[in-house]
Short mmCIF file of N, CA and C in Angstrom, two decimals:
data_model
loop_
_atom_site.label_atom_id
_atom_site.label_comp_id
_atom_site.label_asym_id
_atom_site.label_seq_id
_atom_site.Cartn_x
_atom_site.Cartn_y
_atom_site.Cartn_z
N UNK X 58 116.99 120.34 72.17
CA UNK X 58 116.71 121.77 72.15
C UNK X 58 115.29 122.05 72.65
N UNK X 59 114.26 121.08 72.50
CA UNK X 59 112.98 121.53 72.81
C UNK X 59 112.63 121.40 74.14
N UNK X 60 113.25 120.29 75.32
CA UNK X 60 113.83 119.86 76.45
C UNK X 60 113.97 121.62 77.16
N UNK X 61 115.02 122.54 76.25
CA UNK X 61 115.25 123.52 76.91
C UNK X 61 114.26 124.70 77.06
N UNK X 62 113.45 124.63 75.76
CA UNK X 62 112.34 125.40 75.81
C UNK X 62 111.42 125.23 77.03
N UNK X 63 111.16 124.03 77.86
CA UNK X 63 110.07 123.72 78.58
C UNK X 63 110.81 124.30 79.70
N UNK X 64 111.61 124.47 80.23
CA UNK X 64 112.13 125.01 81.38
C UNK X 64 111.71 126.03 82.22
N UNK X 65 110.56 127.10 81.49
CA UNK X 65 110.81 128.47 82.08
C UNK X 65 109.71 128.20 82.84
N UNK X 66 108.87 127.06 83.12
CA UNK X 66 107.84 126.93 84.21
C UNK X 66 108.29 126.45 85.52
N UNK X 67 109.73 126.03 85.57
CA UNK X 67 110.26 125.67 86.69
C UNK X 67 110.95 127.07 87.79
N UNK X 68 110.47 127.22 89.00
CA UNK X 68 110.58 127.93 89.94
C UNK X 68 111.21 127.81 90.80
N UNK X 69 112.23 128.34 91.32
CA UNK X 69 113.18 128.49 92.36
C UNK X 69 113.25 129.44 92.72
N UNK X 70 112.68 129.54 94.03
CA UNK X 70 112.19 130.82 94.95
C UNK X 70 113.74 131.33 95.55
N UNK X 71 113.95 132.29 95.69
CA UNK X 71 115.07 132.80 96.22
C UNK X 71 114.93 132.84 97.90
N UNK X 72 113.78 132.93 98.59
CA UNK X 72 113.50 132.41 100.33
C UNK X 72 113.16 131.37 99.95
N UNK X 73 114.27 130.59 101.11
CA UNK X 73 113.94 128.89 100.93
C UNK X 73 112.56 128.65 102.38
N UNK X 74 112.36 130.08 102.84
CA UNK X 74 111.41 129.18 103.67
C UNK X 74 109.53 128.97 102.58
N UNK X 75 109.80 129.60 101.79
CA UNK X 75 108.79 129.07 100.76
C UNK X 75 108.61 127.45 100.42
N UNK X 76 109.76 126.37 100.68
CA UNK X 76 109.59 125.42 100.66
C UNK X 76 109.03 124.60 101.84
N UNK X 77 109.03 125.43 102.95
CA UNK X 77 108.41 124.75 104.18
C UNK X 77 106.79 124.57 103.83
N UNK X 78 105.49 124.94 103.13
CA UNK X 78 105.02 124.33 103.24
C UNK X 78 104.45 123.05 102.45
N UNK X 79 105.14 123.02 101.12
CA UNK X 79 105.46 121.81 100.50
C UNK X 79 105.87 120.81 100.79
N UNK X 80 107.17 121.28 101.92
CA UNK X 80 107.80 119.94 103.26
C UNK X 80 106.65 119.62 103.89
N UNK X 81 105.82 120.63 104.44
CA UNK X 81 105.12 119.72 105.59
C UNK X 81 103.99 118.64 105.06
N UNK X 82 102.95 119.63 103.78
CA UNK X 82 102.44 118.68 102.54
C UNK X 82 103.12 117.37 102.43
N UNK X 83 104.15 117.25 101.48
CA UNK X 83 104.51 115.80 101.42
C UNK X 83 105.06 115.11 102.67
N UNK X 84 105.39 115.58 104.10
CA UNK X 84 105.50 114.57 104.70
C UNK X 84 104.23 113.86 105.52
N UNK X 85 103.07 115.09 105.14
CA UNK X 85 101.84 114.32 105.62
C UNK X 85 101.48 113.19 104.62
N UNK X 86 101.37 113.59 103.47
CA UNK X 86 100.84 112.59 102.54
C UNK X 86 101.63 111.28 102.45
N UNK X 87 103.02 112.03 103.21
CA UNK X 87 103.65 110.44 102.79
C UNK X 87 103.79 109.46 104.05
N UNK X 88 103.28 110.28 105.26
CA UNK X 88 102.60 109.16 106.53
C UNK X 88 101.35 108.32 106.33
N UNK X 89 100.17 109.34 105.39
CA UNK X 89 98.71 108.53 105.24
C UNK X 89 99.32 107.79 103.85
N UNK X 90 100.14 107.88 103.10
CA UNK X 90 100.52 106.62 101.75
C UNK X 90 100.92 105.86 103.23
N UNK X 91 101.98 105.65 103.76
CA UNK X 91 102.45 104.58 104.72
C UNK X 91 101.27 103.54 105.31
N UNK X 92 100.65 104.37 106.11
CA UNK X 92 99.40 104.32 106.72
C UNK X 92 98.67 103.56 105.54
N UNK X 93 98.39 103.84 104.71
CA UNK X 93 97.09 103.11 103.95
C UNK X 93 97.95 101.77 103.37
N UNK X 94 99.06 101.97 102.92
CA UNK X 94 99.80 100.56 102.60
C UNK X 94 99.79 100.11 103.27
N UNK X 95 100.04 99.65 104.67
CA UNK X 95 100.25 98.68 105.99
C UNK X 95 98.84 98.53 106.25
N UNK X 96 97.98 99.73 105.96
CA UNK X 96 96.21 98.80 106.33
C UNK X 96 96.45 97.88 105.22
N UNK X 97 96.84 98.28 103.89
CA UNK X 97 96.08 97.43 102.62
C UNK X 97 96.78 95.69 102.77
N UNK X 98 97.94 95.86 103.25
CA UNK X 98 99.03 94.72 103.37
C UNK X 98 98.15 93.83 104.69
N UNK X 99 97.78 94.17 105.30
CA UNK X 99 96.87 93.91 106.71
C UNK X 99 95.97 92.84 106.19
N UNK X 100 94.98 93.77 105.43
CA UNK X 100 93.51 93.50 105.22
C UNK X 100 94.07 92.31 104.30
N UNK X 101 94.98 92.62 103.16
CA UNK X 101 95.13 91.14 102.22
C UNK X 101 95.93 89.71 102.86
N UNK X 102 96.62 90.00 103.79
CA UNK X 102 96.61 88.31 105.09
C UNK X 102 95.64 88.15 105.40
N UNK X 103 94.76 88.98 105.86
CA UNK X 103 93.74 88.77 106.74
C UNK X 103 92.58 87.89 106.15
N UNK X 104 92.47 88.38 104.97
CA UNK X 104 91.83 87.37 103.43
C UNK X 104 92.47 86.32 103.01
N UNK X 105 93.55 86.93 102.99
CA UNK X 105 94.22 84.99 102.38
C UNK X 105 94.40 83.96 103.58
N UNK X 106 94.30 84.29 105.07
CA UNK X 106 94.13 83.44 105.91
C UNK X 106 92.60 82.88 105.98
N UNK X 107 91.67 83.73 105.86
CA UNK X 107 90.15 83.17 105.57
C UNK X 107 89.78 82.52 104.44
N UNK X 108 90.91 82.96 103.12
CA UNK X 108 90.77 82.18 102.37
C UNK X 108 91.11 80.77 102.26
N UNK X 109 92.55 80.68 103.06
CA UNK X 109 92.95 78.79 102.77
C UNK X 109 91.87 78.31 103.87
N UNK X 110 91.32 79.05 105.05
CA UNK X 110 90.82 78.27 105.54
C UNK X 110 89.39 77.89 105.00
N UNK X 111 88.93 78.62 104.00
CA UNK X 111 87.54 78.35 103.25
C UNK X 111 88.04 77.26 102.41
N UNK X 112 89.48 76.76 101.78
CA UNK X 112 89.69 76.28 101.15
C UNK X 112 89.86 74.53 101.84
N UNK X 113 90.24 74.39 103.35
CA UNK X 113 90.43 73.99 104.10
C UNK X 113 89.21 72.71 104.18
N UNK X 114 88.65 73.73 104.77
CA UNK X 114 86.72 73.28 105.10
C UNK X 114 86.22 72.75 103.42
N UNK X 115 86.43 73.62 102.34
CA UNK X 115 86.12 72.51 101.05
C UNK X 115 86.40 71.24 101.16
N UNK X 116 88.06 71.14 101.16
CA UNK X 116 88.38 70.00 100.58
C UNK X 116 87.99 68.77 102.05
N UNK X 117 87.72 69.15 102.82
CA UNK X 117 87.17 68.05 104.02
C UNK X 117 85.99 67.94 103.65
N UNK X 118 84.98 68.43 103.39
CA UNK X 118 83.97 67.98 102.75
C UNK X 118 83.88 67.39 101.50
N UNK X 119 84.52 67.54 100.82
CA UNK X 119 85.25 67.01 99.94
C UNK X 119 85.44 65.90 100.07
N UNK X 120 86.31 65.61 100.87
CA UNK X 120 87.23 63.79 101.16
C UNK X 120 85.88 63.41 102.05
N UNK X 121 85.00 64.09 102.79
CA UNK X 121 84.10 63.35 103.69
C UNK X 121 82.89 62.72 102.42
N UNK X 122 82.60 63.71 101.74
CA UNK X 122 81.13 63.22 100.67
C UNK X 122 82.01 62.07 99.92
N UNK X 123 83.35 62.30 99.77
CA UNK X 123 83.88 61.29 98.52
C UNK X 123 83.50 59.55 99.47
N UNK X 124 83.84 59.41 100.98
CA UNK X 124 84.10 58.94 101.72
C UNK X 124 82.66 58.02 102.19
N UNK X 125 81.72 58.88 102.36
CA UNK X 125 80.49 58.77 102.59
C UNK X 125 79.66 57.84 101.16
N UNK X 126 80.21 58.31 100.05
CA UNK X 126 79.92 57.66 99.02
C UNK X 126 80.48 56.41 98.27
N UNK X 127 81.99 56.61 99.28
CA UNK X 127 81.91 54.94 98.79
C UNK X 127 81.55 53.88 99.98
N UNK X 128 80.74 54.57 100.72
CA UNK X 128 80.59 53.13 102.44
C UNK X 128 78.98 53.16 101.72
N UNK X 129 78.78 53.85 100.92
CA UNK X 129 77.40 53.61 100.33
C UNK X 129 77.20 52.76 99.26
N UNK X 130 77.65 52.51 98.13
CA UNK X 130 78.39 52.11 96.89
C UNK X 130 78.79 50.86 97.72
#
């Protein structure tokens, strides 16, 4: 019953061209959401490829100091 009370803030315009500029609103916002997800998806390969390769370059220095230390030893 209280479900029905909240209702009377909902609006339904009797000219539907009142909804044209709400259409054009959300289909902009929902090109720059597109747009900013495919940068954000971008930028995070773009990091995790710099990342294994930082990870890369560790572990060779890594096996080289381990390497270096036992022709010393």
């Amino acid at each position: 019953m209280d479900f029905v009370l909240l209702m009377p803030f909902l609006y339904f315009p009797e000219d539907k061209s009142e909804y044209i500029p709400a259409a054009i609103s959300f289909v902009i916002f929902m090109t720059l959401m597109l747009l900013v997800f495919r940068w954000i998806i971008k930028k995070s390969k773009r990091q995790e490829e710099e990342t294994k390769e930082l990870e890369q370059r560790i572990l060779r220095e890594r096996q080289q100091s381990k390497e270096t230390h036992h022709t010393i030893d």
